[in-house]
PDB file of N, CA, C and O in Angstrom:
ATOM      1  N   MET J   2      -2.980 -15.080 -17.795  1.00 44.00           N
ATOM      2  CA  MET J   2      -3.382 -15.536 -16.476  1.00 44.00           C
ATOM      3  C   MET J   2      -3.747 -14.333 -15.611  1.00 44.00           C
ATOM      4  O   MET J   2      -3.008 -13.373 -15.518  1.00 44.00           O
ATOM      5  N   SER J   3      -4.885 -14.389 -14.947  1.00 55.00           N
ATOM      6  CA  SER J   3      -5.369 -13.287 -14.124  1.00 55.00           C
ATOM      7  C   SER J   3      -4.815 -13.390 -12.700  1.00 55.00           C
ATOM      8  O   SER J   3      -4.748 -14.471 -12.134  1.00 55.00           O
ATOM      9  N   HIS J   4      -4.428 -12.254 -12.152  1.00 63.00           N
ATOM     10  CA  HIS J   4      -3.926 -12.201 -10.775  1.00 63.00           C
ATOM     11  C   HIS J   4      -4.860 -11.377  -9.893  1.00 63.00           C
ATOM     12  O   HIS J   4      -4.464 -10.939  -8.829  1.00 63.00           O
ATOM     13  N   LEU J   5      -6.079 -11.158 -10.335  1.00 60.00           N
ATOM     14  CA  LEU J   5      -7.002 -10.292  -9.614  1.00 60.00           C
ATOM     15  C   LEU J   5      -7.421 -10.863  -8.275  1.00 60.00           C
ATOM     16  O   LEU J   5      -7.725 -10.121  -7.346  1.00 60.00           O
ATOM     17  N   ASP J   6      -7.469 -12.189  -8.155  1.00 63.00           N
ATOM     18  CA  ASP J   6      -7.982 -12.792  -6.923  1.00 63.00           C
ATOM     19  C   ASP J   6      -6.898 -13.491  -6.110  1.00 63.00           C
ATOM     20  O   ASP J   6      -7.177 -14.386  -5.331  1.00 63.00           O
ATOM     21  N   GLU J   7      -5.652 -13.075  -6.257  1.00 70.00           N
ATOM     22  CA  GLU J   7      -4.544 -13.679  -5.530  1.00 70.00           C
ATOM     23  C   GLU J   7      -3.999 -12.721  -4.469  1.00 70.00           C
ATOM     24  O   GLU J   7      -3.983 -11.516  -4.659  1.00 70.00           O
ATOM     25  N   ARG J   8      -3.531 -13.320  -3.362  1.00 76.00           N
ATOM     26  CA  ARG J   8      -2.835 -12.524  -2.350  1.00 76.00           C
ATOM     27  C   ARG J   8      -1.552 -11.989  -2.956  1.00 76.00           C
ATOM     28  O   ARG J   8      -0.816 -12.711  -3.604  1.00 76.00           O
ATOM     29  N   THR J   9      -1.311 -10.712  -2.762  1.00 83.00           N
ATOM     30  CA  THR J   9      -0.143 -10.070  -3.356  1.00 83.00           C
ATOM     31  C   THR J   9       0.385  -9.002  -2.420  1.00 83.00           C
ATOM     32  O   THR J   9      -0.378  -8.355  -1.713  1.00 83.00           O
ATOM     33  N   ARG J  10       1.694  -8.833  -2.423  1.00 89.00           N
ATOM     34  CA  ARG J  10       2.315  -7.758  -1.643  1.00 89.00           C
ATOM     35  C   ARG J  10       2.373  -6.508  -2.510  1.00 89.00           C
ATOM     36  O   ARG J  10       2.757  -6.564  -3.667  1.00 89.00           O
ATOM     37  N   TYR J  11       1.957  -5.393  -1.926  1.00 91.00           N
ATOM     38  CA  TYR J  11       2.002  -4.101  -2.612  1.00 91.00           C
ATOM     39  C   TYR J  11       2.767  -3.101  -1.767  1.00 91.00           C
ATOM     40  O   TYR J  11       2.751  -3.163  -0.532  1.00 91.00           O
ATOM     41  N   THR J  12       3.408  -2.168  -2.441  1.00 94.00           N
ATOM     42  CA  THR J  12       4.043  -1.026  -1.795  1.00 94.00           C
ATOM     43  C   THR J  12       3.402   0.225  -2.385  1.00 94.00           C
ATOM     44  O   THR J  12       3.386   0.401  -3.603  1.00 94.00           O
ATOM     45  N   ILE J  13       2.860   1.056  -1.505  1.00 94.00           N
ATOM     46  CA  ILE J  13       2.189   2.290  -1.912  1.00 94.00           C
ATOM     47  C   ILE J  13       2.976   3.451  -1.318  1.00 94.00           C
ATOM     48  O   ILE J  13       3.217   3.484  -0.116  1.00 94.00           O
ATOM     49  N   THR J  14       3.369   4.384  -2.159  1.00 95.00           N
ATOM     50  CA  THR J  14       4.095   5.560  -1.700  1.00 95.00           C
ATOM     51  C   THR J  14       3.180   6.768  -1.824  1.00 95.00           C
ATOM     52  O   THR J  14       2.527   6.955  -2.849  1.00 95.00           O
ATOM     53  N   VAL J  15       3.113   7.552  -0.736  1.00 95.00           N
ATOM     54  CA  VAL J  15       2.241   8.722  -0.709  1.00 95.00           C
ATOM     55  C   VAL J  15       3.033   9.948  -0.287  1.00 95.00           C
ATOM     56  O   VAL J  15       4.078   9.847   0.340  1.00 95.00           O
ATOM     57  N   GLU J  16       2.481  11.087  -0.628  1.00 94.00           N
ATOM     58  CA  GLU J  16       3.087  12.371  -0.282  1.00 94.00           C
ATOM     59  C   GLU J  16       2.790  12.690   1.182  1.00 94.00           C
ATOM     60  O   GLU J  16       1.663  12.525   1.643  1.00 94.00           O
ATOM     61  N   GLY J  17       3.793  13.181   1.896  1.00 93.00           N
ATOM     62  CA  GLY J  17       3.591  13.621   3.270  1.00 93.00           C
ATOM     63  C   GLY J  17       3.647  12.489   4.283  1.00 93.00           C
ATOM     64  O   GLY J  17       4.128  11.402   3.998  1.00 93.00           O
ATOM     65  N   THR J  18       3.145  12.775   5.469  1.00 90.00           N
ATOM     66  CA  THR J  18       3.099  11.782   6.542  1.00 90.00           C
ATOM     67  C   THR J  18       1.647  11.404   6.814  1.00 90.00           C
ATOM     68  O   THR J  18       0.742  12.196   6.550  1.00 90.00           O
ATOM     69  N   ILE J  19       1.452  10.211   7.332  1.00 86.00           N
ATOM     70  CA  ILE J  19       0.106   9.763   7.686  1.00 86.00           C
ATOM     71  C   ILE J  19       0.134   9.160   9.082  1.00 86.00           C
ATOM     72  O   ILE J  19       1.177   8.762   9.580  1.00 86.00           O
ATOM     73  N   GLU J  20      -1.021   9.102   9.683  1.00 81.00           N
ATOM     74  CA  GLU J  20      -1.154   8.563  11.033  1.00 81.00           C
ATOM     75  C   GLU J  20      -0.916   7.058  11.043  1.00 81.00           C
ATOM     76  O   GLU J  20      -1.415   6.349  10.153  1.00 81.00           O
ATOM     77  N   PRO J  21      -0.204   6.544  12.031  1.00 77.00           N
ATOM     78  CA  PRO J  21       0.009   5.091  12.130  1.00 77.00           C
ATOM     79  C   PRO J  21      -1.301   4.307  12.281  1.00 77.00           C
ATOM     80  O   PRO J  21      -1.359   3.142  11.906  1.00 77.00           O
ATOM     81  N   THR J  22      -2.355   4.941  12.774  1.00 77.00           N
ATOM     82  CA  THR J  22      -3.633   4.246  12.925  1.00 77.00           C
ATOM     83  C   THR J  22      -4.232   3.856  11.579  1.00 77.00           C
ATOM     84  O   THR J  22      -5.079   2.969  11.510  1.00 77.00           O
ATOM     85  N   LEU J  23      -3.778   4.495  10.498  1.00 74.00           N
ATOM     86  CA  LEU J  23      -4.256   4.127   9.167  1.00 74.00           C
ATOM     87  C   LEU J  23      -3.872   2.693   8.836  1.00 74.00           C
ATOM     88  O   LEU J  23      -4.613   1.992   8.150  1.00 74.00           O
ATOM     89  N   ALA J  24      -2.738   2.230   9.356  1.00 70.00           N
ATOM     90  CA  ALA J  24      -2.309   0.844   9.113  1.00 70.00           C
ATOM     91  C   ALA J  24      -3.315  -0.136   9.688  1.00 70.00           C
ATOM     92  O   ALA J  24      -3.546  -1.200   9.122  1.00 70.00           O
ATOM     93  N   ASP J  25      -3.956   0.198  10.790  1.00 72.00           N
ATOM     94  CA  ASP J  25      -4.966  -0.672  11.394  1.00 72.00           C
ATOM     95  C   ASP J  25      -6.201  -0.746  10.505  1.00 72.00           C
ATOM     96  O   ASP J  25      -6.796  -1.807  10.353  1.00 72.00           O
ATOM     97  N   TRP J  26      -6.594   0.375   9.898  1.00 73.00           N
ATOM     98  CA  TRP J  26      -7.780   0.378   9.044  1.00 73.00           C
ATOM     99  C   TRP J  26      -7.531  -0.421   7.771  1.00 73.00           C
ATOM    100  O   TRP J  26      -8.389  -1.155   7.303  1.00 73.00           O
ATOM    101  N   CYS J  27      -6.348  -0.269   7.198  1.00 69.00           N
ATOM    102  CA  CYS J  27      -6.028  -0.891   5.913  1.00 69.00           C
ATOM    103  C   CYS J  27      -5.602  -2.347   6.034  1.00 69.00           C
ATOM    104  O   CYS J  27      -5.332  -2.991   5.038  1.00 69.00           O
ATOM    105  N   GLY J  28      -5.506  -2.861   7.220  1.00 69.00           N
ATOM    106  CA  GLY J  28      -5.015  -4.218   7.397  1.00 69.00           C
ATOM    107  C   GLY J  28      -3.606  -4.172   7.933  1.00 69.00           C
ATOM    108  O   GLY J  28      -3.110  -3.122   8.313  1.00 69.00           O
ATOM    109  N   PRO J  29      -2.951  -5.295   7.971  1.00 78.00           N
ATOM    110  CA  PRO J  29      -1.577  -5.304   8.516  1.00 78.00           C
ATOM    111  C   PRO J  29      -0.580  -4.697   7.531  1.00 78.00           C
ATOM    112  O   PRO J  29       0.001  -5.387   6.718  1.00 78.00           O
ATOM    113  N   LEU J  30      -0.423  -3.390   7.597  1.00 85.00           N
ATOM    114  CA  LEU J  30       0.528  -2.694   6.733  1.00 85.00           C
ATOM    115  C   LEU J  30       1.676  -2.138   7.559  1.00 85.00           C
ATOM    116  O   LEU J  30       1.493  -1.727   8.706  1.00 85.00           O
ATOM    117  N   THR J  31       2.836  -2.100   6.958  1.00 88.00           N
ATOM    118  CA  THR J  31       3.991  -1.446   7.560  1.00 88.00           C
ATOM    119  C   THR J  31       4.062  -0.034   6.995  1.00 88.00           C
ATOM    120  O   THR J  31       3.954   0.156   5.785  1.00 88.00           O
ATOM    121  N   ILE J  32       4.217   0.953   7.881  1.00 89.00           N
ATOM    122  CA  ILE J  32       4.277   2.346   7.450  1.00 89.00           C
ATOM    123  C   ILE J  32       5.634   2.918   7.844  1.00 89.00           C
ATOM    124  O   ILE J  32       6.035   2.841   9.005  1.00 89.00           O
ATOM    125  N   THR J  33       6.343   3.475   6.853  1.00 90.00           N
ATOM    126  CA  THR J  33       7.614   4.141   7.112  1.00 90.00           C
ATOM    127  C   THR J  33       7.591   5.504   6.434  1.00 90.00           C
ATOM    128  O   THR J  33       6.989   5.667   5.375  1.00 90.00           O
ATOM    129  N   THR J  34       8.245   6.463   7.056  1.00 91.00           N
ATOM    130  CA  THR J  34       8.318   7.815   6.498  1.00 91.00           C
ATOM    131  C   THR J  34       9.776   8.224   6.378  1.00 91.00           C
ATOM    132  O   THR J  34      10.577   7.977   7.282  1.00 91.00           O
ATOM    133  N   ALA J  35      10.113   8.817   5.245  1.00 93.00           N
ATOM    134  CA  ALA J  35      11.464   9.311   4.993  1.00 93.00           C
ATOM    135  C   ALA J  35      11.351  10.580   4.163  1.00 93.00           C
ATOM    136  O   ALA J  35      10.277  10.909   3.662  1.00 93.00           O
ATOM    137  N   ASN J  36      12.457  11.272   4.016  1.00 91.00           N
ATOM    138  CA  ASN J  36      12.472  12.455   3.165  1.00 91.00           C
ATOM    139  C   ASN J  36      12.689  12.041   1.724  1.00 91.00           C
ATOM    140  O   ASN J  36      13.521  11.182   1.434  1.00 91.00           O
ATOM    141  N   GLY J  37      11.923  12.654   0.826  1.00 83.00           N
ATOM    142  CA  GLY J  37      12.061  12.403  -0.600  1.00 83.00           C
ATOM    143  C   GLY J  37      13.211  13.206  -1.174  1.00 83.00           C
ATOM    144  O   GLY J  37      13.945  13.872  -0.447  1.00 83.00           O
ATOM    145  N   PRO J  38      13.362  13.164  -2.503  1.00 83.00           N
ATOM    146  CA  PRO J  38      14.464  13.880  -3.159  1.00 83.00           C
ATOM    147  C   PRO J  38      14.463  15.383  -2.890  1.00 83.00           C
ATOM    148  O   PRO J  38      15.515  16.008  -2.854  1.00 83.00           O
ATOM    149  N   ASP J  39      13.286  15.956  -2.692  1.00 86.00           N
ATOM    150  CA  ASP J  39      13.217  17.400  -2.435  1.00 86.00           C
ATOM    151  C   ASP J  39      13.118  17.706  -0.941  1.00 86.00           C
ATOM    152  O   ASP J  39      12.722  18.797  -0.553  1.00 86.00           O
ATOM    153  N   GLU J  40      13.470  16.713  -0.109  1.00 88.00           N
ATOM    154  CA  GLU J  40      13.462  16.818   1.358  1.00 88.00           C
ATOM    155  C   GLU J  40      12.063  16.875   1.958  1.00 88.00           C
ATOM    156  O   GLU J  40      11.909  17.044   3.162  1.00 88.00           O
ATOM    157  N   ALA J  41      11.020  16.763   1.150  1.00 92.00           N
ATOM    158  CA  ALA J  41       9.653  16.701   1.672  1.00 92.00           C
ATOM    159  C   ALA J  41       9.386  15.269   2.146  1.00 92.00           C
ATOM    160  O   ALA J  41       9.906  14.313   1.576  1.00 92.00           O
ATOM    161  N   PRO J  42       8.575  15.103   3.198  1.00 94.00           N
ATOM    162  CA  PRO J  42       8.311  13.752   3.701  1.00 94.00           C
ATOM    163  C   PRO J  42       7.499  12.914   2.706  1.00 94.00           C
ATOM    164  O   PRO J  42       6.594  13.417   2.045  1.00 94.00           O
ATOM    165  N   VAL J  43       7.883  11.644   2.611  1.00 95.00           N
ATOM    166  CA  VAL J  43       7.207  10.663   1.768  1.00 95.00           C
ATOM    167  C   VAL J  43       6.969   9.432   2.640  1.00 95.00           C
ATOM    168  O   VAL J  43       7.871   8.983   3.343  1.00 95.00           O
ATOM    169  N   THR J  44       5.751   8.901   2.610  1.00 94.00           N
ATOM    170  CA  THR J  44       5.404   7.741   3.424  1.00 94.00           C
ATOM    171  C   THR J  44       5.189   6.534   2.529  1.00 94.00           C
ATOM    172  O   THR J  44       4.565   6.642   1.481  1.00 94.00           O
ATOM    173  N   THR J  45       5.705   5.397   2.975  1.00 93.00           N
ATOM    174  CA  THR J  45       5.546   4.144   2.247  1.00 93.00           C
ATOM    175  C   THR J  45       4.726   3.185   3.087  1.00 93.00           C
ATOM    176  O   THR J  45       5.011   2.971   4.264  1.00 93.00           O
ATOM    177  N   LEU J  46       3.673   2.636   2.484  1.00 92.00           N
ATOM    178  CA  LEU J  46       2.845   1.611   3.109  1.00 92.00           C
ATOM    179  C   LEU J  46       3.120   0.309   2.367  1.00 92.00           C
ATOM    180  O   LEU J  46       3.081   0.292   1.134  1.00 92.00           O
ATOM    181  N   SER J  47       3.415  -0.758   3.080  1.00 91.00           N
ATOM    182  CA  SER J  47       3.645  -2.031   2.405  1.00 91.00           C
ATOM    183  C   SER J  47       2.984  -3.147   3.190  1.00 91.00           C
ATOM    184  O   SER J  47       2.929  -3.120   4.409  1.00 91.00           O
ATOM    185  N   GLY J  48       2.451  -4.106   2.438  1.00 88.00           N
ATOM    186  CA  GLY J  48       1.807  -5.242   3.059  1.00 88.00           C
ATOM    187  C   GLY J  48       1.127  -6.111   2.022  1.00 88.00           C
ATOM    188  O   GLY J  48       1.156  -5.828   0.828  1.00 88.00           O
ATOM    189  N   ILE J  49       0.521  -7.170   2.495  1.00 86.00           N
ATOM    190  CA  ILE J  49      -0.128  -8.145   1.631  1.00 86.00           C
ATOM    191  C   ILE J  49      -1.630  -7.896   1.645  1.00 86.00           C
ATOM    192  O   ILE J  49      -2.229  -7.759   2.700  1.00 86.00           O
ATOM    193  N   THR J  50      -2.209  -7.823   0.447  1.00 85.00           N
ATOM    194  CA  THR J  50      -3.664  -7.698   0.334  1.00 85.00           C
ATOM    195  C   THR J  50      -4.233  -9.033  -0.116  1.00 85.00           C
ATOM    196  O   THR J  50      -3.563  -9.822  -0.779  1.00 85.00           O
ATOM    197  N   ALA J  51      -5.471  -9.301   0.249  1.00 81.00           N
ATOM    198  CA  ALA J  51      -6.119 -10.562  -0.099  1.00 81.00           C
ATOM    199  C   ALA J  51      -6.299 -10.698  -1.600  1.00 81.00           C
ATOM    200  O   ALA J  51      -6.213 -11.791  -2.155  1.00 81.00           O
ATOM    201  N   ASP J  52      -6.553  -9.575  -2.271  1.00 83.00           N
ATOM    202  CA  ASP J  52      -6.774  -9.568  -3.715  1.00 83.00           C
ATOM    203  C   ASP J  52      -6.741  -8.120  -4.193  1.00 83.00           C
ATOM    204  O   ASP J  52      -6.523  -7.213  -3.400  1.00 83.00           O
ATOM    205  N   GLN J  53      -6.976  -7.903  -5.479  1.00 85.00           N
ATOM    206  CA  GLN J  53      -6.930  -6.536  -5.988  1.00 85.00           C
ATOM    207  C   GLN J  53      -8.074  -5.684  -5.469  1.00 85.00           C
ATOM    208  O   GLN J  53      -7.943  -4.472  -5.367  1.00 85.00           O
ATOM    209  N   ALA J  54      -9.180  -6.300  -5.119  1.00 87.00           N
ATOM    210  CA  ALA J  54     -10.282  -5.532  -4.531  1.00 87.00           C
ATOM    211  C   ALA J  54      -9.837  -4.901  -3.211  1.00 87.00           C
ATOM    212  O   ALA J  54     -10.207  -3.766  -2.899  1.00 87.00           O
ATOM    213  N   GLY J  55      -9.029  -5.620  -2.440  1.00 87.00           N
ATOM    214  CA  GLY J  55      -8.488  -5.064  -1.206  1.00 87.00           C
ATOM    215  C   GLY J  55      -7.582  -3.883  -1.471  1.00 87.00           C
ATOM    216  O   GLY J  55      -7.607  -2.883  -0.754  1.00 87.00           O
ATOM    217  N   LEU J  56      -6.768  -3.987  -2.517  1.00 89.00           N
ATOM    218  CA  LEU J  56      -5.895  -2.877  -2.902  1.00 89.00           C
ATOM    219  C   LEU J  56      -6.714  -1.665  -3.298  1.00 89.00           C
ATOM    220  O   LEU J  56      -6.429  -0.541  -2.878  1.00 89.00           O
ATOM    221  N   VAL J  57      -7.753  -1.872  -4.085  1.00 92.00           N
ATOM    222  CA  VAL J  57      -8.612  -0.767  -4.514  1.00 92.00           C
ATOM    223  C   VAL J  57      -9.269  -0.106  -3.299  1.00 92.00           C
ATOM    224  O   VAL J  57      -9.384   1.115  -3.224  1.00 92.00           O
ATOM    225  N   GLY J  58      -9.670  -0.907  -2.320  1.00 90.00           N
ATOM    226  CA  GLY J  58     -10.253  -0.352  -1.101  1.00 90.00           C
ATOM    227  C   GLY J  58      -9.278   0.554  -0.370  1.00 90.00           C
ATOM    228  O   GLY J  58      -9.650   1.629   0.114  1.00 90.00           O
ATOM    229  N   ILE J  59      -8.015   0.135  -0.289  1.00 89.00           N
ATOM    230  CA  ILE J  59      -6.994   0.959   0.365  1.00 89.00           C
ATOM    231  C   ILE J  59      -6.800   2.260  -0.407  1.00 89.00           C
ATOM    232  O   ILE J  59      -6.763   3.346   0.174  1.00 89.00           O
ATOM    233  N   ILE J  60      -6.702   2.162  -1.727  1.00 92.00           N
ATOM    234  CA  ILE J  60      -6.492   3.359  -2.555  1.00 92.00           C
ATOM    235  C   ILE J  60      -7.674   4.317  -2.421  1.00 92.00           C
ATOM    236  O   ILE J  60      -7.497   5.529  -2.301  1.00 92.00           O
ATOM    237  N   ARG J  61      -8.886   3.796  -2.422  1.00 94.00           N
ATOM    238  CA  ARG J  61     -10.068   4.663  -2.268  1.00 94.00           C
ATOM    239  C   ARG J  61     -10.082   5.349  -0.910  1.00 94.00           C
ATOM    240  O   ARG J  61     -10.463   6.515  -0.799  1.00 94.00           O
ATOM    241  N   HIS J  62      -9.676   4.615   0.127  1.00 90.00           N
ATOM    242  CA  HIS J  62      -9.643   5.210   1.469  1.00 90.00           C
ATOM    243  C   HIS J  62      -8.611   6.338   1.517  1.00 90.00           C
ATOM    244  O   HIS J  62      -8.896   7.416   2.054  1.00 90.00           O
ATOM    245  N   LEU J  63      -7.436   6.101   0.965  1.00 91.00           N
ATOM    246  CA  LEU J  63      -6.405   7.144   0.922  1.00 91.00           C
ATOM    247  C   LEU J  63      -6.905   8.364   0.145  1.00 91.00           C
ATOM    248  O   LEU J  63      -6.716   9.508   0.574  1.00 91.00           O
ATOM    249  N   HIS J  64      -7.560   8.119  -0.978  1.00 93.00           N
ATOM    250  CA  HIS J  64      -8.107   9.212  -1.790  1.00 93.00           C
ATOM    251  C   HIS J  64      -9.143  10.000  -0.998  1.00 93.00           C
ATOM    252  O   HIS J  64      -9.163  11.232  -1.027  1.00 93.00           O
ATOM    253  N   GLY J  65     -10.008   9.289  -0.284  1.00 92.00           N
ATOM    254  CA  GLY J  65     -11.035   9.942   0.517  1.00 92.00           C
ATOM    255  C   GLY J  65     -10.462  10.823   1.618  1.00 92.00           C
ATOM    256  O   GLY J  65     -11.086  11.805   2.029  1.00 92.00           O
ATOM    257  N   LEU J  66      -9.264  10.473   2.082  1.00 90.00           N
ATOM    258  CA  LEU J  66      -8.590  11.281   3.102  1.00 90.00           C
ATOM    259  C   LEU J  66      -7.796  12.437   2.496  1.00 90.00           C
ATOM    260  O   LEU J  66      -7.198  13.229   3.215  1.00 90.00           O
ATOM    261  N   GLY J  67      -7.792  12.527   1.166  1.00 93.00           N
ATOM    262  CA  GLY J  67      -7.061  13.602   0.492  1.00 93.00           C
ATOM    263  C   GLY J  67      -5.569  13.360   0.417  1.00 93.00           C
ATOM    264  O   GLY J  67      -4.796  14.292   0.212  1.00 93.00           O
ATOM    265  N   ILE J  68      -5.151  12.119   0.550  1.00 93.00           N
ATOM    266  CA  ILE J  68      -3.730  11.779   0.497  1.00 93.00           C
ATOM    267  C   ILE J  68      -3.322  11.591  -0.959  1.00 93.00           C
ATOM    268  O   ILE J  68      -3.994  10.906  -1.721  1.00 93.00           O
ATOM    269  N   VAL J  69      -2.206  12.206  -1.344  1.00 95.00           N
ATOM    270  CA  VAL J  69      -1.725  12.151  -2.718  1.00 95.00           C
ATOM    271  C   VAL J  69      -0.887  10.890  -2.921  1.00 95.00           C
ATOM    272  O   VAL J  69       0.124  10.694  -2.244  1.00 95.00           O
ATOM    273  N   LEU J  70      -1.332  10.030  -3.852  1.00 95.00           N
ATOM    274  CA  LEU J  70      -0.577   8.821  -4.199  1.00 95.00           C
ATOM    275  C   LEU J  70       0.575   9.187  -5.118  1.00 95.00           C
ATOM    276  O   LEU J  70       0.401   9.956  -6.062  1.00 95.00           O
ATOM    277  N   LEU J  71       1.746   8.615  -4.847  1.00 95.00           N
ATOM    278  CA  LEU J  71       2.893   8.817  -5.724  1.00 95.00           C
ATOM    279  C   LEU J  71       3.155   7.569  -6.565  1.00 95.00           C
ATOM    280  O   LEU J  71       3.370   7.676  -7.772  1.00 95.00           O
ATOM    281  N   THR J  72       3.143   6.388  -5.938  1.00 95.00           N
ATOM    282  CA  THR J  72       3.350   5.136  -6.673  1.00 95.00           C
ATOM    283  C   THR J  72       2.568   4.006  -6.010  1.00 95.00           C
ATOM    284  O   THR J  72       2.301   4.033  -4.809  1.00 95.00           O
ATOM    285  N   VAL J  73       2.219   3.005  -6.832  1.00 95.00           N
ATOM    286  CA  VAL J  73       1.664   1.742  -6.356  1.00 95.00           C
ATOM    287  C   VAL J  73       2.451   0.661  -7.078  1.00 95.00           C
ATOM    288  O   VAL J  73       2.487   0.646  -8.309  1.00 95.00           O
ATOM    289  N   GLU J  74       3.106  -0.208  -6.311  1.00 94.00           N
ATOM    290  CA  GLU J  74       3.964  -1.223  -6.909  1.00 94.00           C
ATOM    291  C   GLU J  74       3.588  -2.608  -6.426  1.00 94.00           C
ATOM    292  O   GLU J  74       3.413  -2.830  -5.223  1.00 94.00           O
ATOM    293  N   ARG J  75       3.447  -3.536  -7.365  1.00 91.00           N
ATOM    294  CA  ARG J  75       3.182  -4.938  -7.046  1.00 91.00           C
ATOM    295  C   ARG J  75       4.525  -5.620  -6.842  1.00 91.00           C
ATOM    296  O   ARG J  75       5.413  -5.518  -7.671  1.00 91.00           O
ATOM    297  N   CYS J  76       4.671  -6.320  -5.722  1.00 87.00           N
ATOM    298  CA  CYS J  76       5.936  -6.968  -5.378  1.00 87.00           C
ATOM    299  C   CYS J  76       5.738  -8.478  -5.278  1.00 87.00           C
ATOM    300  O   CYS J  76       4.619  -8.949  -5.044  1.00 87.00           O
ATOM    301  N   ALA J  77       6.799  -9.221  -5.414  1.00 73.00           N
ATOM    302  CA  ALA J  77       6.736 -10.674  -5.292  1.00 73.00           C
ATOM    303  C   ALA J  77       6.511 -11.052  -3.824  1.00 73.00           C
ATOM    304  O   ALA J  77       7.006 -10.397  -2.908  1.00 73.00           O
ATOM    305  N   LEU J  78       5.738 -12.117  -3.611  1.00 66.00           N
ATOM    306  CA  LEU J  78       5.530 -12.645  -2.270  1.00 66.00           C
ATOM    307  C   LEU J  78       6.662 -13.588  -1.905  1.00 66.00           C
ATOM    308  O   LEU J  78       7.181 -14.303  -2.761  1.00 66.00           O
ATOM    309  N   PRO J  79       7.025 -13.647  -0.626  1.00 59.00           N
ATOM    310  CA  PRO J  79       8.001 -14.656  -0.205  1.00 59.00           C
ATOM    311  C   PRO J  79       7.419 -16.050  -0.426  1.00 59.00           C
ATOM    312  O   PRO J  79       6.208 -16.247  -0.363  1.00 59.00           O
ATOM    313  N   GLN J  80       8.265 -17.023  -0.664  1.00 56.00           N
ATOM    314  CA  GLN J  80       7.824 -18.398  -0.938  1.00 56.00           C
ATOM    315  C   GLN J  80       6.923 -18.943   0.166  1.00 56.00           C
ATOM    316  O   GLN J  80       5.961 -19.648  -0.088  1.00 56.00           O
ATOM    317  N   ALA J  81       7.200 -18.631   1.428  1.00 56.00           N
ATOM    318  CA  ALA J  81       6.416 -19.152   2.553  1.00 56.00           C
ATOM    319  C   ALA J  81       4.977 -18.687   2.487  1.00 56.00           C
ATOM    320  O   ALA J  81       4.060 -19.375   2.928  1.00 56.00           O
ATOM    321  N   VAL J  82       4.719 -17.512   1.939  1.00 49.00           N
ATOM    322  CA  VAL J  82       3.359 -16.971   1.867  1.00 49.00           C
ATOM    323  C   VAL J  82       2.604 -17.555   0.682  1.00 49.00           C
ATOM    324  O   VAL J  82       1.409 -17.766   0.754  1.00 49.00           O
ATOM    325  N   THR J  83       3.289 -17.839  -0.410  1.00 48.00           N
ATOM    326  CA  THR J  83       2.622 -18.330  -1.603  1.00 48.00           C
ATOM    327  C   THR J  83       2.307 -19.810  -1.523  1.00 48.00           C
ATOM    328  O   THR J  83       1.465 -20.296  -2.262  1.00 48.00           O
ATOM    329  N   ALA J  84       2.951 -20.536  -0.665  1.00 46.00           N
ATOM    330  CA  ALA J  84       2.736 -21.990  -0.583  1.00 46.00           C
ATOM    331  C   ALA J  84       1.465 -22.321   0.160  1.00 46.00           C
ATOM    332  O   ALA J  84       0.916 -21.609   0.899  1.00 46.00           O
TER     333      ALA J  84
END
């Protein structure tokens, strides 16, 4: 079964800190920053994308800004969103 065209929640972890205005460009994303294991800042972006094409757009935008991706994780949607 293909999940390419389904709304899905993703969590993207990047190296360093990013501007909160990036959340506006990428859609309704939550941005949090914390220190990683080596005490360097790590930023997490999380939110729901319309489909995988939306996720790819976010990743390409981050790449274009020179932001280093650490992880991309697909997460389960809450029942209220999937219904």
